[in-house]
């Protein structure tokens, strides 16, 4: 390796170190509430660690958990609820992400990682992907980001392939519509760094299928885990096995048929002011891992998409009850 190559590799490594730190913040925001209750304060370091470990242990987690805790009582077999498809709901319209105006007003004060592609803004995906599994998902190359966007950037900076992740190659993702999902992929000394970006703005959600359908959950879940709010909130990483069986399939079907509800400060205040939440982690055949947050009121949220999905009451309650310690 000559001096110039070393400099280039070093620059890329530094860029990714920064990206990883911001990714931790993103994961925290996507799974955590913006309105934590006064009793518990989740430790930021543990938040990232919890999710990273959740992603890294994958299928091994159930056996490890059982090893340390000994035999557990048989888990009650959840009932599979019948779901009656609902014809239609009032759609939730999520406008195209507003970019800063010429004076810089409107810039996202608390910026998440983003890439501008096709005139749209793609933000950090809540879906996790290990670098080692990224190559199989890497599609056609779409370009290379230029970096340069920060909290003070004006509209003129949001040009094609501008980003705040530094310089990285951007690819389509095999199996996913590039109008919804793209990925960054970089190899440095044999180590793969990959990250998914979703476009969850400029869309209309008429049912859960308009959001959940893009994730390709139905028929593709190979393993699943879940975590109590207390475990997650305190960074205990007490992931528990969740059978990828007919009951889970039934819940996913109900989720696809769910009613979309636009978020609001009042709704979030109500939901995030309580602790009756459970988090499920769904690993798909393509090795991506999708986290979903379930609220005791019967709502489900994917990341920080500004909409909740209201699942049919019977289907939700049956699944919720199956997630018992």
mmCIF file of C-alpha atoms in Angstrom:
data_model
loop_
_atom_site.group_PDB
_atom_site.id
_atom_site.type_symbol
_atom_site.label_atom_id
_atom_site.label_comp_id
_atom_site.label_asym_id
_atom_site.label_seq_id
_atom_site.Cartn_x
_atom_site.Cartn_y
_atom_site.Cartn_z
ATOM 1 C CA UNK A 1 0.000 0.000 0.000
ATOM 2 C CA UNK A 2 1.534 3.305 -1.030
ATOM 3 C CA UNK A 3 1.140 6.557 0.855
ATOM 4 C CA UNK A 4 -1.751 7.817 -1.266
ATOM 5 C CA UNK A 5 -3.723 4.592 -0.836
ATOM 6 C CA UNK A 6 -3.144 4.727 2.891
ATOM 7 C CA UNK A 7 -4.490 8.290 3.029
ATOM 8 C CA UNK A 8 -7.610 7.345 1.085
ATOM 9 C CA UNK A 9 -8.332 4.313 3.272
ATOM 10 C CA UNK A 10 -7.750 6.334 6.405
ATOM 11 C CA UNK A 11 -10.196 9.012 5.252
ATOM 12 C CA UNK A 12 -12.873 6.415 4.526
ATOM 13 C CA UNK A 13 -12.357 4.772 7.899
ATOM 14 C CA UNK A 14 -12.773 8.078 9.681
ATOM 15 C CA UNK A 15 -15.951 8.780 7.720
ATOM 16 C CA UNK A 16 -17.399 5.489 8.815
ATOM 17 C CA UNK A 17 -16.417 5.970 12.423
ATOM 18 C CA UNK A 18 -18.523 9.093 12.366
ATOM 19 C CA UNK A 19 -21.354 7.340 10.621
ATOM 20 C CA UNK A 20 -21.449 4.545 13.164
ATOM 21 C CA UNK A 21 -21.749 7.014 16.013
ATOM 22 C CA UNK A 22 -24.672 8.705 14.289
ATOM 23 C CA UNK A 23 -26.227 5.342 13.557
ATOM 24 C CA UNK A 24 -26.372 4.674 17.292
ATOM 25 C CA UNK A 25 -28.355 7.861 17.726
ATOM 26 C CA UNK A 26 -30.634 6.854 14.889
ATOM 27 C CA UNK A 27 -31.327 3.447 16.391
ATOM 28 C CA UNK A 28 -32.085 5.056 19.703
ATOM 29 C CA UNK A 29 -34.543 7.455 18.092
ATOM 30 C CA UNK A 30 -36.205 4.840 15.970
ATOM 31 C CA UNK A 31 -36.913 2.447 18.838
ATOM 32 C CA UNK A 32 -37.118 4.793 21.732
ATOM 33 C CA UNK A 33 -39.770 7.313 22.479
ATOM 34 C CA UNK A 34 -39.291 10.973 22.077
ATOM 35 C CA UNK A 35 -41.228 11.344 25.276
ATOM 36 C CA UNK A 36 -39.757 9.038 27.864
ATOM 37 C CA UNK A 37 -41.614 8.792 31.106
ATOM 38 C CA UNK A 38 -40.105 10.338 34.181
ATOM 39 C CA UNK A 39 -39.456 7.059 35.961
ATOM 40 C CA UNK A 40 -36.998 5.474 33.594
ATOM 41 C CA UNK A 41 -34.239 6.995 31.529
ATOM 42 C CA UNK A 42 -32.721 4.673 29.003
ATOM 43 C CA UNK A 43 -28.953 4.755 28.994
ATOM 44 C CA UNK A 44 -27.834 5.879 25.499
ATOM 45 C CA UNK A 45 -24.800 3.613 25.449
ATOM 46 C CA UNK A 46 -26.934 0.628 26.290
ATOM 47 C CA UNK A 47 -29.474 1.518 23.655
ATOM 48 C CA UNK A 48 -26.985 1.146 20.861
ATOM 49 C CA UNK A 49 -25.384 -1.855 22.460
ATOM 50 C CA UNK A 50 -28.756 -3.532 22.838
ATOM 51 C CA UNK A 51 -29.624 -3.229 19.204
ATOM 52 C CA UNK A 52 -26.172 -4.013 17.907
ATOM 53 C CA UNK A 53 -26.025 -7.136 19.993
ATOM 54 C CA UNK A 54 -29.560 -8.013 18.969
ATOM 55 C CA UNK A 55 -28.445 -7.831 15.379
ATOM 56 C CA UNK A 56 -25.216 -9.674 15.928
ATOM 57 C CA UNK A 57 -26.447 -12.620 17.953
ATOM 58 C CA UNK A 58 -29.286 -13.374 15.593
ATOM 59 C CA UNK A 59 -30.435 -16.947 15.824
ATOM 60 C CA UNK A 60 -28.047 -17.707 18.648
ATOM 61 C CA UNK A 61 -29.849 -15.490 21.134
ATOM 62 C CA UNK A 62 -32.603 -17.920 22.179
ATOM 63 C CA UNK A 63 -30.191 -20.712 23.008
ATOM 64 C CA UNK A 64 -27.859 -18.354 24.868
ATOM 65 C CA UNK A 65 -30.728 -16.918 26.824
ATOM 66 C CA UNK A 66 -31.961 -20.355 27.791
ATOM 67 C CA UNK A 67 -28.475 -21.479 28.711
ATOM 68 C CA UNK A 68 -28.086 -18.721 31.239
ATOM 69 C CA UNK A 69 -31.567 -18.999 32.601
ATOM 70 C CA UNK A 70 -32.145 -22.701 32.553
ATOM 71 C CA UNK A 71 -35.257 -24.486 31.409
ATOM 72 C CA UNK A 72 -38.241 -22.286 31.072
ATOM 73 C CA UNK A 73 -41.873 -23.052 31.451
ATOM 74 C CA UNK A 74 -43.622 -24.019 28.248
ATOM 75 C CA UNK A 75 -44.804 -20.975 26.357
ATOM 76 C CA UNK A 76 -48.555 -20.974 25.930
ATOM 77 C CA UNK A 77 -49.547 -21.601 22.386
ATOM 78 C CA UNK A 78 -51.018 -18.348 21.106
ATOM 79 C CA UNK A 79 -54.301 -18.445 19.371
ATOM 80 C CA UNK A 80 -54.360 -17.561 15.733
ATOM 81 C CA UNK A 81 -56.862 -14.809 15.293
ATOM 82 C CA UNK A 82 -59.106 -14.524 12.312
ATOM 83 C CA UNK A 83 -58.616 -11.222 10.559
ATOM 84 C CA UNK A 84 -61.285 -9.691 8.436
ATOM 85 C CA UNK A 85 -59.695 -7.481 5.803
ATOM 86 C CA UNK A 86 -60.921 -3.928 5.917
ATOM 87 C CA UNK A 87 -61.783 -2.415 2.588
ATOM 88 C CA UNK A 88 -60.241 0.990 3.058
ATOM 89 C CA UNK A 89 -59.242 3.639 5.558
ATOM 90 C CA UNK A 90 -58.668 7.321 5.415
ATOM 91 C CA UNK A 91 -55.117 7.459 4.088
ATOM 92 C CA UNK A 92 -52.236 9.052 5.925
ATOM 93 C CA UNK A 93 -50.321 11.295 3.585
ATOM 94 C CA UNK A 94 -46.671 11.846 4.486
ATOM 95 C CA UNK A 95 -45.430 14.804 2.474
ATOM 96 C CA UNK A 96 -42.136 14.866 0.717
ATOM 97 C CA UNK A 97 -39.372 15.791 3.119
ATOM 98 C CA UNK A 98 -39.071 19.507 3.301
ATOM 99 C CA UNK A 99 -35.671 20.794 2.451
ATOM 100 C CA UNK A 100 -34.184 24.004 3.776
ATOM 101 C CA UNK A 101 -35.103 27.129 1.903
ATOM 102 C CA UNK A 102 -32.604 29.487 0.351
ATOM 103 C CA UNK A 103 -32.007 31.095 3.746
ATOM 104 C CA UNK A 104 -31.350 27.760 5.384
ATOM 105 C CA UNK A 105 -34.628 27.802 7.314
ATOM 106 C CA UNK A 106 -36.248 24.440 7.732
ATOM 107 C CA UNK A 107 -33.031 22.524 8.112
ATOM 108 C CA UNK A 108 -33.367 19.524 10.378
ATOM 109 C CA UNK A 109 -31.958 20.641 13.675
ATOM 110 C CA UNK A 110 -31.382 17.095 14.831
ATOM 111 C CA UNK A 111 -30.183 15.613 11.604
ATOM 112 C CA UNK A 112 -30.298 11.929 10.875
ATOM 113 C CA UNK A 113 -28.074 10.325 8.288
ATOM 114 C CA UNK A 114 -29.405 10.916 4.809
ATOM 115 C CA UNK A 115 -28.675 10.532 1.125
ATOM 116 C CA UNK A 116 -30.268 12.491 -1.713
ATOM 117 C CA UNK A 117 -31.125 10.215 -4.617
ATOM 118 C CA UNK A 118 -33.520 10.733 -7.493
ATOM 119 C CA UNK A 119 -34.494 14.100 -6.071
ATOM 120 C CA UNK A 120 -35.701 12.482 -2.854
ATOM 121 C CA UNK A 121 -34.269 12.250 0.623
ATOM 122 C CA UNK A 122 -33.553 8.757 1.959
ATOM 123 C CA UNK A 123 -32.926 8.531 5.685
ATOM 124 C CA UNK A 124 -31.350 5.905 7.900
ATOM 125 C CA UNK A 125 -33.384 2.748 7.883
ATOM 126 C CA UNK A 126 -34.500 1.160 11.155
ATOM 127 C CA UNK A 127 -33.835 -2.164 9.437
ATOM 128 C CA UNK A 128 -30.438 -3.547 10.333
ATOM 129 C CA UNK A 129 -28.017 -5.316 8.021
ATOM 130 C CA UNK A 130 -24.730 -6.884 9.009
ATOM 131 C CA UNK A 131 -21.882 -6.027 6.666
ATOM 132 C CA UNK A 132 -21.108 -9.690 6.112
ATOM 133 C CA UNK A 133 -24.598 -10.202 4.689
ATOM 134 C CA UNK A 134 -24.642 -7.095 2.537
ATOM 135 C CA UNK A 135 -22.980 -8.404 -0.605
ATOM 136 C CA UNK A 136 -25.929 -10.630 -1.537
ATOM 137 C CA UNK A 137 -28.222 -7.634 -1.336
ATOM 138 C CA UNK A 138 -26.013 -5.281 -3.292
ATOM 139 C CA UNK A 139 -27.653 -4.388 -6.588
ATOM 140 C CA UNK A 140 -26.675 -2.025 -9.355
ATOM 141 C CA UNK A 141 -24.441 0.882 -8.478
ATOM 142 C CA UNK A 142 -26.342 4.157 -8.402
ATOM 143 C CA UNK A 143 -23.467 6.515 -7.741
ATOM 144 C CA UNK A 144 -21.152 7.819 -5.058
ATOM 145 C CA UNK A 145 -22.169 10.271 -2.400
ATOM 146 C CA UNK A 146 -20.411 13.579 -2.127
ATOM 147 C CA UNK A 147 -21.078 14.444 1.480
ATOM 148 C CA UNK A 148 -21.227 18.072 2.480
ATOM 149 C CA UNK A 149 -24.666 18.287 4.093
ATOM 150 C CA UNK A 150 -24.913 19.411 7.677
ATOM 151 C CA UNK A 151 -27.437 21.104 9.950
ATOM 152 C CA UNK A 152 -26.647 24.485 8.405
ATOM 153 C CA UNK A 153 -26.792 23.435 4.761
ATOM 154 C CA UNK A 154 -29.102 25.402 2.519
ATOM 155 C CA UNK A 155 -31.329 24.020 -0.211
ATOM 156 C CA UNK A 156 -28.610 24.425 -2.797
ATOM 157 C CA UNK A 157 -26.572 21.765 -1.007
ATOM 158 C CA UNK A 158 -29.243 19.096 -1.445
ATOM 159 C CA UNK A 159 -28.066 18.061 -4.851
ATOM 160 C CA UNK A 160 -28.131 14.579 -6.322
ATOM 161 C CA UNK A 161 -26.148 12.125 -4.163
ATOM 162 C CA UNK A 162 -25.345 14.770 -1.591
ATOM 163 C CA UNK A 163 -25.269 13.291 1.897
ATOM 164 C CA UNK A 164 -24.052 13.658 5.432
ATOM 165 C CA UNK A 165 -22.337 10.245 5.491
ATOM 166 C CA UNK A 166 -19.185 11.251 3.707
ATOM 167 C CA UNK A 167 -18.062 9.550 0.528
ATOM 168 C CA UNK A 168 -19.664 6.174 -0.057
ATOM 169 C CA UNK A 169 -20.859 4.096 -2.986
ATOM 170 C CA UNK A 170 -24.630 3.813 -3.221
ATOM 171 C CA UNK A 171 -26.389 0.757 -4.624
ATOM 172 C CA UNK A 172 -29.878 -0.514 -5.268
ATOM 173 C CA UNK A 173 -30.931 -3.291 -2.897
ATOM 174 C CA UNK A 174 -31.784 -6.626 -4.462
ATOM 175 C CA UNK A 175 -35.390 -7.521 -3.823
ATOM 176 C CA UNK A 176 -36.454 -4.004 -2.883
ATOM 177 C CA UNK A 177 -37.814 -1.126 -4.911
ATOM 178 C CA UNK A 178 -35.157 1.551 -5.163
ATOM 179 C CA UNK A 179 -37.950 4.083 -4.867
ATOM 180 C CA UNK A 180 -38.152 2.837 -1.273
ATOM 181 C CA UNK A 181 -34.714 1.540 -0.282
ATOM 182 C CA UNK A 182 -31.074 2.030 -1.271
ATOM 183 C CA UNK A 183 -27.856 1.100 0.487
ATOM 184 C CA UNK A 184 -24.310 2.291 1.006
ATOM 185 C CA UNK A 185 -21.599 -0.316 0.629
ATOM 186 C CA UNK A 186 -17.889 0.098 1.165
ATOM 187 C CA UNK A 187 -15.065 -2.365 1.638
ATOM 188 C CA UNK A 188 -11.936 -1.352 3.511
ATOM 189 C CA UNK A 189 -9.206 -3.943 3.952
ATOM 190 C CA UNK A 190 -11.730 -6.717 3.515
ATOM 191 C CA UNK A 191 -14.159 -5.284 6.049
ATOM 192 C CA UNK A 192 -17.621 -4.461 4.684
ATOM 193 C CA UNK A 193 -19.537 -1.412 5.842
ATOM 194 C CA UNK A 194 -23.130 -1.283 4.685
ATOM 195 C CA UNK A 195 -26.174 0.688 5.686
ATOM 196 C CA UNK A 196 -29.746 0.793 4.455
ATOM 197 C CA UNK A 197 -31.599 4.013 3.680
ATOM 198 C CA UNK A 198 -35.382 4.215 3.293
ATOM 199 C CA UNK A 199 -37.581 6.829 1.675
ATOM 200 C CA UNK A 200 -40.519 7.141 4.013
ATOM 201 C CA UNK A 201 -41.622 10.571 2.879
ATOM 202 C CA UNK A 202 -43.650 11.611 -0.105
ATOM 203 C CA UNK A 203 -45.853 8.549 0.356
ATOM 204 C CA UNK A 204 -49.487 7.739 1.111
ATOM 205 C CA UNK A 205 -50.375 4.964 3.554
ATOM 206 C CA UNK A 206 -53.879 3.628 3.005
ATOM 207 C CA UNK A 207 -53.289 0.460 5.017
ATOM 208 C CA UNK A 208 -50.415 -1.286 6.724
ATOM 209 C CA UNK A 209 -49.534 -2.952 3.462
ATOM 210 C CA UNK A 210 -48.394 0.384 2.023
ATOM 211 C CA UNK A 211 -45.625 0.469 4.620
ATOM 212 C CA UNK A 212 -45.119 -3.059 5.923
ATOM 213 C CA UNK A 213 -45.437 -4.507 2.428
ATOM 214 C CA UNK A 214 -42.282 -2.707 1.371
ATOM 215 C CA UNK A 215 -40.339 -4.622 4.016
ATOM 216 C CA UNK A 216 -41.310 -8.007 2.545
ATOM 217 C CA UNK A 217 -42.168 -9.538 5.902
ATOM 218 C CA UNK A 218 -44.903 -11.908 4.802
ATOM 219 C CA UNK A 219 -43.547 -15.383 4.129
ATOM 220 C CA UNK A 220 -39.937 -14.310 4.629
ATOM 221 C CA UNK A 221 -39.414 -14.411 8.391
ATOM 222 C CA UNK A 222 -36.879 -17.063 9.371
ATOM 223 C CA UNK A 223 -36.518 -16.255 13.057
ATOM 224 C CA UNK A 224 -37.817 -13.765 15.573
ATOM 225 C CA UNK A 225 -37.152 -12.453 19.028
ATOM 226 C CA UNK A 226 -38.820 -10.025 21.344
ATOM 227 C CA UNK A 227 -37.865 -7.856 24.281
ATOM 228 C CA UNK A 228 -39.780 -6.272 27.121
ATOM 229 C CA UNK A 229 -39.767 -2.533 27.519
ATOM 230 C CA UNK A 230 -38.000 -2.889 30.855
ATOM 231 C CA UNK A 231 -35.214 -4.925 29.283
ATOM 232 C CA UNK A 232 -34.856 -2.566 26.371
ATOM 233 C CA UNK A 233 -35.121 0.566 28.472
ATOM 234 C CA UNK A 234 -32.431 -0.608 30.853
ATOM 235 C CA UNK A 235 -30.142 -2.120 28.253
ATOM 236 C CA UNK A 236 -30.515 -5.611 29.717
ATOM 237 C CA UNK A 237 -30.611 -7.252 26.260
ATOM 238 C CA UNK A 238 -32.931 -9.940 27.511
ATOM 239 C CA UNK A 239 -34.013 -11.064 24.072
ATOM 240 C CA UNK A 240 -36.497 -13.868 24.179
ATOM 241 C CA UNK A 241 -37.343 -16.361 21.452
ATOM 242 C CA UNK A 242 -40.431 -15.797 19.392
ATOM 243 C CA UNK A 243 -41.600 -18.643 17.241
ATOM 244 C CA UNK A 244 -41.737 -17.843 13.536
ATOM 245 C CA UNK A 245 -44.927 -19.821 13.209
ATOM 246 C CA UNK A 246 -48.513 -19.515 12.090
ATOM 247 C CA UNK A 247 -49.354 -17.141 14.937
ATOM 248 C CA UNK A 248 -46.650 -14.708 13.845
ATOM 249 C CA UNK A 249 -47.731 -15.022 10.231
ATOM 250 C CA UNK A 250 -51.285 -14.218 11.305
ATOM 251 C CA UNK A 251 -50.105 -11.111 13.126
ATOM 252 C CA UNK A 252 -48.116 -9.929 10.127
ATOM 253 C CA UNK A 253 -51.195 -10.386 7.950
ATOM 254 C CA UNK A 254 -53.202 -8.340 10.432
ATOM 255 C CA UNK A 255 -50.474 -5.717 10.404
ATOM 256 C CA UNK A 256 -50.698 -5.462 6.639
ATOM 257 C CA UNK A 257 -54.432 -4.876 6.931
ATOM 258 C CA UNK A 258 -54.030 -2.374 9.774
ATOM 259 C CA UNK A 259 -55.493 1.101 9.843
ATOM 260 C CA UNK A 260 -52.916 3.896 9.493
ATOM 261 C CA UNK A 261 -53.027 6.678 12.046
ATOM 262 C CA UNK A 262 -51.010 9.845 11.612
ATOM 263 C CA UNK A 263 -48.799 10.688 14.530
ATOM 264 C CA UNK A 264 -49.388 13.807 16.557
ATOM 265 C CA UNK A 265 -47.779 15.345 19.647
ATOM 266 C CA UNK A 266 -50.806 14.378 21.722
ATOM 267 C CA UNK A 267 -50.776 10.769 20.540
ATOM 268 C CA UNK A 268 -47.051 10.403 21.111
ATOM 269 C CA UNK A 269 -47.340 11.993 24.520
ATOM 270 C CA UNK A 270 -49.957 9.422 25.449
ATOM 271 C CA UNK A 271 -48.129 6.424 24.023
ATOM 272 C CA UNK A 272 -44.609 7.232 25.087
ATOM 273 C CA UNK A 273 -45.694 8.361 28.526
ATOM 274 C CA UNK A 274 -46.428 4.725 29.349
ATOM 275 C CA UNK A 275 -44.265 1.664 29.536
ATOM 276 C CA UNK A 276 -46.592 -0.948 28.077
ATOM 277 C CA UNK A 277 -44.459 -1.524 25.053
ATOM 278 C CA UNK A 278 -42.820 -4.598 23.559
ATOM 279 C CA UNK A 279 -40.253 -4.730 20.781
ATOM 280 C CA UNK A 280 -40.067 -7.548 18.276
ATOM 281 C CA UNK A 281 -37.105 -8.259 15.991
ATOM 282 C CA UNK A 282 -37.860 -10.103 12.781
ATOM 283 C CA UNK A 283 -34.999 -11.672 10.826
ATOM 284 C CA UNK A 284 -35.802 -12.265 7.168
ATOM 285 C CA UNK A 285 -34.417 -14.704 4.657
ATOM 286 C CA UNK A 286 -32.199 -11.981 3.226
ATOM 287 C CA UNK A 287 -30.651 -11.510 6.727
ATOM 288 C CA UNK A 288 -32.115 -8.080 7.291
ATOM 289 C CA UNK A 289 -33.578 -7.567 10.748
ATOM 290 C CA UNK A 290 -36.730 -5.495 11.122
ATOM 291 C CA UNK A 291 -37.608 -4.038 14.535
ATOM 292 C CA UNK A 292 -41.207 -3.148 15.320
ATOM 293 C CA UNK A 293 -42.491 -1.460 18.455
ATOM 294 C CA UNK A 294 -45.830 -2.655 19.808
ATOM 295 C CA UNK A 295 -47.864 -0.419 22.081
ATOM 296 C CA UNK A 296 -50.410 -1.830 24.520
ATOM 297 C CA UNK A 297 -53.108 0.318 22.959
ATOM 298 C CA UNK A 298 -52.952 -1.884 19.869
ATOM 299 C CA UNK A 299 -50.651 0.252 17.758
ATOM 300 C CA UNK A 300 -47.442 -0.689 15.964
ATOM 301 C CA UNK A 301 -44.700 1.591 14.678
ATOM 302 C CA UNK A 302 -41.812 1.048 12.299
ATOM 303 C CA UNK A 303 -38.885 3.297 13.130
ATOM 304 C CA UNK A 304 -39.756 6.960 13.228
ATOM 305 C CA UNK A 305 -42.160 6.905 10.297
ATOM 306 C CA UNK A 306 -44.756 9.513 11.282
ATOM 307 C CA UNK A 307 -47.627 7.029 11.332
ATOM 308 C CA UNK A 308 -48.839 4.223 13.575
ATOM 309 C CA UNK A 309 -50.661 1.103 12.451
ATOM 310 C CA UNK A 310 -53.754 0.137 14.387
ATOM 311 C CA UNK A 311 -54.072 -3.641 14.238
ATOM 312 C CA UNK A 312 -57.441 -5.355 14.490
ATOM 313 C CA UNK A 313 -58.111 -5.656 18.219
ATOM 314 C CA UNK A 314 -58.472 -9.441 18.474
ATOM 315 C CA UNK A 315 -55.396 -10.149 16.362
ATOM 316 C CA UNK A 316 -53.294 -7.667 18.276
ATOM 317 C CA UNK A 317 -54.362 -8.850 21.715
ATOM 318 C CA UNK A 318 -53.781 -12.491 20.858
ATOM 319 C CA UNK A 319 -50.256 -11.759 19.694
ATOM 320 C CA UNK A 320 -49.550 -9.341 22.542
ATOM 321 C CA UNK A 321 -50.583 -11.955 25.100
ATOM 322 C CA UNK A 322 -48.258 -14.516 23.510
ATOM 323 C CA UNK A 323 -45.316 -12.253 24.332
ATOM 324 C CA UNK A 324 -45.235 -13.185 27.978
ATOM 325 C CA UNK A 325 -42.253 -13.859 30.183
#
